[in-house]
Short mmCIF file of C-alpha atoms in Angstrom, two decimals:
data_model
loop_
_atom_site.label_atom_id
_atom_site.label_comp_id
_atom_site.label_asym_id
_atom_site.label_seq_id
_atom_site.Cartn_x
_atom_site.Cartn_y
_atom_site.Cartn_z
CA MET A 1 -87.31 -22.91 28.79
CA SER A 2 -88.78 -25.43 26.22
CA LYS A 3 -89.15 -28.94 26.10
CA ILE A 4 -88.54 -30.91 22.75
CA LEU A 5 -88.83 -34.28 21.69
CA PHE A 6 -86.36 -35.92 20.00
CA VAL A 7 -87.91 -38.96 17.90
CA MET A 8 -84.63 -41.43 16.60
CA THR A 9 -85.21 -44.66 14.53
CA GLY A 10 -85.24 -47.84 16.85
CA VAL A 11 -82.83 -49.93 14.15
CA ASP A 12 -79.63 -50.29 13.32
CA HIS A 13 -79.50 -51.34 9.96
CA TRP A 14 -81.54 -50.55 6.60
CA THR A 15 -82.71 -53.21 4.17
CA LEU A 16 -81.57 -53.09 0.34
CA ALA A 17 -83.25 -54.70 -2.18
CA ASP A 18 -81.05 -58.00 -2.58
CA GLY A 19 -82.22 -58.14 1.10
CA THR A 20 -78.96 -57.09 2.35
CA LYS A 21 -78.90 -55.54 5.75
CA HIS A 22 -77.35 -52.44 5.20
CA PRO A 23 -75.46 -50.86 8.98
CA THR A 24 -76.97 -47.79 9.72
CA GLY A 25 -78.80 -45.72 12.98
CA PHE A 26 -78.99 -42.25 13.29
CA TRP A 27 -76.91 -39.19 11.87
CA ALA A 28 -74.30 -38.33 14.24
CA GLU A 29 -74.15 -34.74 12.83
CA GLU A 30 -78.13 -34.42 12.34
CA ALA A 31 -78.29 -34.88 15.90
CA VAL A 32 -75.41 -33.76 17.31
CA ALA A 33 -75.89 -30.16 15.53
CA PRO A 34 -79.75 -29.39 17.30
CA TYR A 35 -78.55 -31.29 20.20
CA GLU A 36 -76.15 -28.75 20.29
CA ALA A 37 -78.29 -26.03 19.59
CA PHE A 38 -81.12 -26.12 22.13
CA LYS A 39 -79.02 -27.36 24.53
CA ALA A 40 -77.40 -23.68 23.73
CA ALA A 41 -81.05 -22.10 24.28
CA GLY A 42 -81.60 -22.93 27.20
CA HIS A 43 -83.98 -25.96 26.95
CA GLU A 44 -84.48 -29.38 28.13
CA ILE A 45 -84.75 -32.47 24.82
CA VAL A 46 -86.33 -36.03 25.47
CA VAL A 47 -85.50 -39.10 23.30
CA ALA A 48 -87.75 -41.21 22.00
CA THR A 49 -87.70 -44.37 20.42
CA PRO A 50 -90.30 -47.07 19.18
CA GLY A 51 -89.93 -49.66 22.12
CA GLY A 52 -88.12 -47.08 23.84
CA VAL A 53 -84.40 -48.94 22.63
CA VAL A 54 -80.95 -46.99 22.64
CA PRO A 55 -80.61 -45.48 19.01
CA ALA A 56 -77.71 -46.48 16.91
CA VAL A 57 -75.62 -44.02 15.36
CA ASP A 58 -74.58 -44.40 11.47
CA ARG A 59 -71.10 -45.15 12.39
CA GLY A 60 -69.96 -43.72 8.93
CA SER A 61 -71.51 -40.58 10.31
CA LEU A 62 -68.71 -40.92 12.52
CA ALA A 63 -65.58 -40.68 10.01
CA PRO A 64 -63.33 -38.29 9.20
CA GLU A 65 -64.35 -37.61 6.33
CA VAL A 66 -67.99 -36.59 6.06
CA ASN A 67 -67.46 -34.01 9.29
CA GLY A 68 -64.19 -31.58 7.88
CA GLY A 69 -61.82 -33.58 8.84
CA GLN A 70 -60.29 -35.77 12.13
CA GLU A 71 -60.54 -32.73 14.26
CA GLY A 72 -64.46 -32.58 13.57
CA ALA A 73 -64.97 -36.09 13.50
CA ASP A 74 -63.45 -36.08 17.62
CA ARG A 75 -65.66 -33.57 18.31
CA ILE A 76 -68.81 -34.44 17.09
CA ALA A 77 -67.82 -38.10 18.58
CA ALA A 78 -67.43 -36.02 21.70
CA VAL A 79 -70.27 -34.80 21.66
CA LEU A 80 -72.43 -37.59 21.17
CA ALA A 81 -70.77 -39.70 24.26
CA SER A 82 -71.91 -36.48 26.47
CA MET A 83 -75.66 -37.49 25.09
CA ALA A 84 -77.09 -38.36 28.32
CA GLU A 85 -80.89 -38.28 26.70
CA ILE A 86 -79.30 -40.58 24.18
CA GLU A 87 -79.06 -42.97 26.25
CA ASN A 88 -82.29 -43.25 28.13
CA PRO A 89 -84.61 -42.59 26.06
CA ILE A 90 -88.33 -43.37 26.01
CA ARG A 91 -91.41 -45.74 24.31
CA LEU A 92 -92.30 -43.71 21.76
CA GLU A 93 -95.85 -45.65 22.60
CA ASP A 94 -95.22 -43.16 25.65
CA VAL A 95 -94.96 -40.56 24.14
CA ARG A 96 -97.55 -37.79 25.31
CA LEU A 97 -97.51 -34.44 22.22
CA ASP A 98 -99.06 -31.95 25.23
CA ASP A 99 -96.18 -32.03 27.49
CA TYR A 100 -93.47 -31.13 24.90
CA ASP A 101 -92.71 -27.70 23.35
CA ALA A 102 -91.70 -28.93 19.87
CA VAL A 103 -90.63 -32.52 17.89
CA PHE A 104 -87.97 -32.93 16.48
CA TYR A 105 -86.98 -36.51 13.70
CA PRO A 106 -82.99 -36.75 12.86
CA GLY A 107 -82.22 -38.40 9.80
CA GLY A 108 -80.01 -41.42 9.12
CA HIS A 109 -80.88 -44.12 7.27
CA GLY A 110 -82.39 -45.67 9.74
CA PRO A 111 -85.75 -44.15 9.62
CA MET A 112 -86.49 -45.83 6.15
CA GLU A 113 -85.82 -48.93 7.97
CA ASP A 114 -88.82 -48.71 10.52
CA LEU A 115 -90.51 -45.03 11.55
CA ALA A 116 -91.27 -44.88 7.73
CA VAL A 117 -93.95 -47.81 8.15
CA ASN A 118 -94.45 -46.43 12.78
CA ALA A 119 -98.37 -45.70 12.54
CA THR A 120 -97.41 -44.83 16.24
CA SER A 121 -94.81 -42.15 14.83
CA GLY A 122 -97.24 -41.40 12.17
CA GLY A 123 -100.06 -40.10 14.59
CA LEU A 124 -97.66 -38.23 16.94
CA LEU A 125 -96.48 -36.01 13.37
CA ILE A 126 -100.53 -35.81 12.16
CA ASP A 127 -101.07 -34.01 15.66
CA THR A 128 -98.37 -32.05 15.98
CA LEU A 129 -98.78 -30.76 12.26
CA ALA A 130 -102.05 -29.88 13.77
CA SER A 131 -100.93 -28.64 17.61
CA GLY A 132 -99.04 -25.81 15.18
CA LYS A 133 -96.11 -26.49 17.43
CA PRO A 134 -93.30 -26.16 15.78
CA LEU A 135 -91.68 -29.98 14.00
CA GLY A 136 -88.42 -30.41 12.70
CA VAL A 137 -87.76 -32.85 10.60
CA VAL A 138 -83.66 -33.60 8.76
CA CYS A 139 -82.58 -35.08 5.83
CA HIS A 140 -83.86 -39.15 5.77
CA GLY A 141 -86.03 -37.85 8.63
CA PRO A 142 -89.27 -37.35 6.48
CA ALA A 143 -89.55 -41.25 5.56
CA ALA A 144 -91.21 -41.07 9.06
CA LEU A 145 -93.71 -39.08 6.95
CA LEU A 146 -95.00 -41.38 5.01
CA ALA A 147 -96.44 -43.00 7.41
CA ALA A 148 -98.26 -40.01 8.75
CA GLU A 149 -101.42 -41.10 6.97
CA LYS A 150 -105.10 -39.94 7.62
CA SER A 151 -108.28 -42.07 7.70
CA ASP A 152 -108.90 -41.46 4.05
CA GLY A 153 -105.40 -42.68 3.14
CA SER A 154 -104.42 -39.66 2.01
CA ASN A 155 -100.85 -38.44 3.37
CA ALA A 156 -101.13 -35.20 6.31
CA PHE A 157 -98.35 -33.65 4.67
CA ALA A 158 -100.11 -33.98 1.32
CA GLY A 159 -99.57 -29.77 -0.44
CA TYR A 160 -96.81 -29.34 2.55
CA ARG A 161 -93.28 -27.72 0.99
CA VAL A 162 -90.27 -29.75 2.16
CA ALA A 163 -86.74 -30.70 1.63
CA ALA A 164 -85.66 -34.05 2.19
CA PHE A 165 -82.22 -36.08 0.96
CA THR A 166 -82.71 -36.03 -2.96
CA ASN A 167 -83.09 -38.89 -4.74
CA ALA A 168 -79.50 -37.18 -6.62
CA GLU A 169 -77.69 -37.23 -2.62
CA GLU A 170 -78.91 -41.05 -2.51
CA THR A 171 -76.95 -41.92 -6.10
CA GLN A 172 -74.35 -40.30 -5.26
CA ALA A 173 -73.92 -42.11 -2.30
CA GLY A 174 -74.11 -45.06 -3.80
CA LEU A 175 -77.56 -46.68 -2.64
CA ALA A 176 -79.81 -45.54 -5.65
CA GLU A 177 -78.94 -48.51 -7.12
CA ARG A 178 -79.06 -50.54 -3.95
CA ALA A 179 -82.81 -48.94 -1.94
CA LYS A 180 -86.27 -50.45 -2.65
CA TRP A 181 -87.31 -47.50 -2.92
CA LEU A 182 -86.13 -43.77 -3.31
CA LEU A 183 -87.28 -40.97 -0.44
CA GLN A 184 -87.83 -37.75 -3.04
CA THR A 185 -90.28 -40.09 -4.90
CA ARG A 186 -92.02 -41.52 -2.19
CA LEU A 187 -92.81 -38.63 -0.75
CA GLU A 188 -93.47 -36.88 -3.99
CA GLU A 189 -95.85 -39.25 -4.65
CA ALA A 190 -97.96 -39.64 -1.85
CA GLY A 191 -98.33 -35.94 -2.23
CA VAL A 192 -95.76 -33.74 -0.87
CA ASP A 193 -93.78 -31.13 -3.01
CA VAL A 194 -90.55 -32.08 -2.33
CA ARG A 195 -88.38 -28.45 -2.46
CA ALA A 196 -85.10 -30.11 -3.82
CA GLY A 197 -81.55 -27.80 -3.84
CA GLU A 198 -78.35 -28.61 -5.17
CA PRO A 199 -76.32 -31.75 -3.40
CA TRP A 200 -75.05 -31.70 0.34
CA ALA A 201 -75.33 -28.23 0.35
CA PRO A 202 -77.91 -26.94 3.15
CA ASN A 203 -81.62 -26.06 1.93
CA VAL A 204 -83.97 -25.77 4.65
CA VAL A 205 -88.11 -25.31 3.79
CA VAL A 206 -90.50 -23.57 6.12
CA ASP A 207 -93.77 -24.80 5.54
CA ARG A 208 -96.37 -23.39 8.24
CA ASN A 209 -95.18 -24.83 11.23
CA LEU A 210 -92.78 -27.78 9.50
CA ILE A 211 -89.28 -27.35 9.07
CA THR A 212 -87.59 -29.35 7.35
CA GLY A 213 -84.35 -29.93 6.21
CA GLN A 214 -82.14 -31.37 2.99
CA ASN A 215 -79.47 -33.22 4.17
CA PRO A 216 -76.41 -33.09 7.71
CA ALA A 217 -75.39 -29.85 6.25
CA SER A 218 -79.13 -28.32 7.20
CA SER A 219 -79.40 -30.00 10.59
CA ALA A 220 -77.54 -26.33 12.00
CA PRO A 221 -79.45 -24.04 9.47
CA LEU A 222 -82.96 -25.97 10.44
CA ALA A 223 -82.18 -26.00 14.26
CA ALA A 224 -82.29 -21.98 14.44
CA GLU A 225 -85.49 -21.99 12.11
CA LEU A 226 -87.05 -24.20 14.74
CA LEU A 227 -85.35 -22.50 18.02
CA ARG A 228 -87.16 -18.43 15.89
CA LYS A 229 -90.40 -20.26 15.94
CA LEU A 230 -90.10 -21.54 20.06
CA SER A 231 -88.85 -17.73 20.96
#
C-alpha cells in the first residue's frame, strides 16, 4: 500500500479581472475519479490544503450536464460525500514529502487563486519533481506549477512537457475574456511546454515523473498512469 498526498485548493472563489469573485473551488470529477482509482488499488490518501481548511467543491461540477446526466451527477455527489479525507485535511504547511509515495493536484479554478502563488506548494512541487516520486496534476491544477520558482527565478518545470486546461477550453467555457490571466499562456511564458489536445477530450502527458492531464476527462486516465508508476 502506498500513501498518496492530494494537494487541494483552499478557496471557494476565483477573482476575475473586474474584481468579481467567481464561485469555484475544486472540480468534483478531478478529485473523485483519481480517489476511486487509488482506493480501489488499496492506497491511502491524505488531503492537504493551505491552512488546513476544508476544500470547497465547485457547485458547477456537480451539475448533470457535466456528469453525463442526473445519474452520473448523483454518483459523483455520493462518492464525494463518502470521502472522509476531504473533510479532515492537514495543513499544507505541515506536509513532509518523505511521508508520501506520490503527490496529486486536482484542478478547478480554485488553484488559479491560491496555489498559483503559494510558495509552500511551489517548494513541495520542486521537491517532488527532484525526488522522482510520481507527481500528477490535472486541468487547472497546473496553475500551482507557476509557484515552483527556483532561487534564480526560473521555473522548475521549464522545459517539461505538460497538459493543462487550454485557452481554447477557457474560451469555450465562457471565462477567458473575464480572466486576469490564462493558464496555458502563463505556463508557456514560464517556459513550460504545453501540449494541447482537442478541447474536452482526454489528454495525458507523461514527462519523467510528471503526469499531467488537460481537463476533467483526463482525470481517470491520469490516475491510471500514476498507478502504473507506483506499481
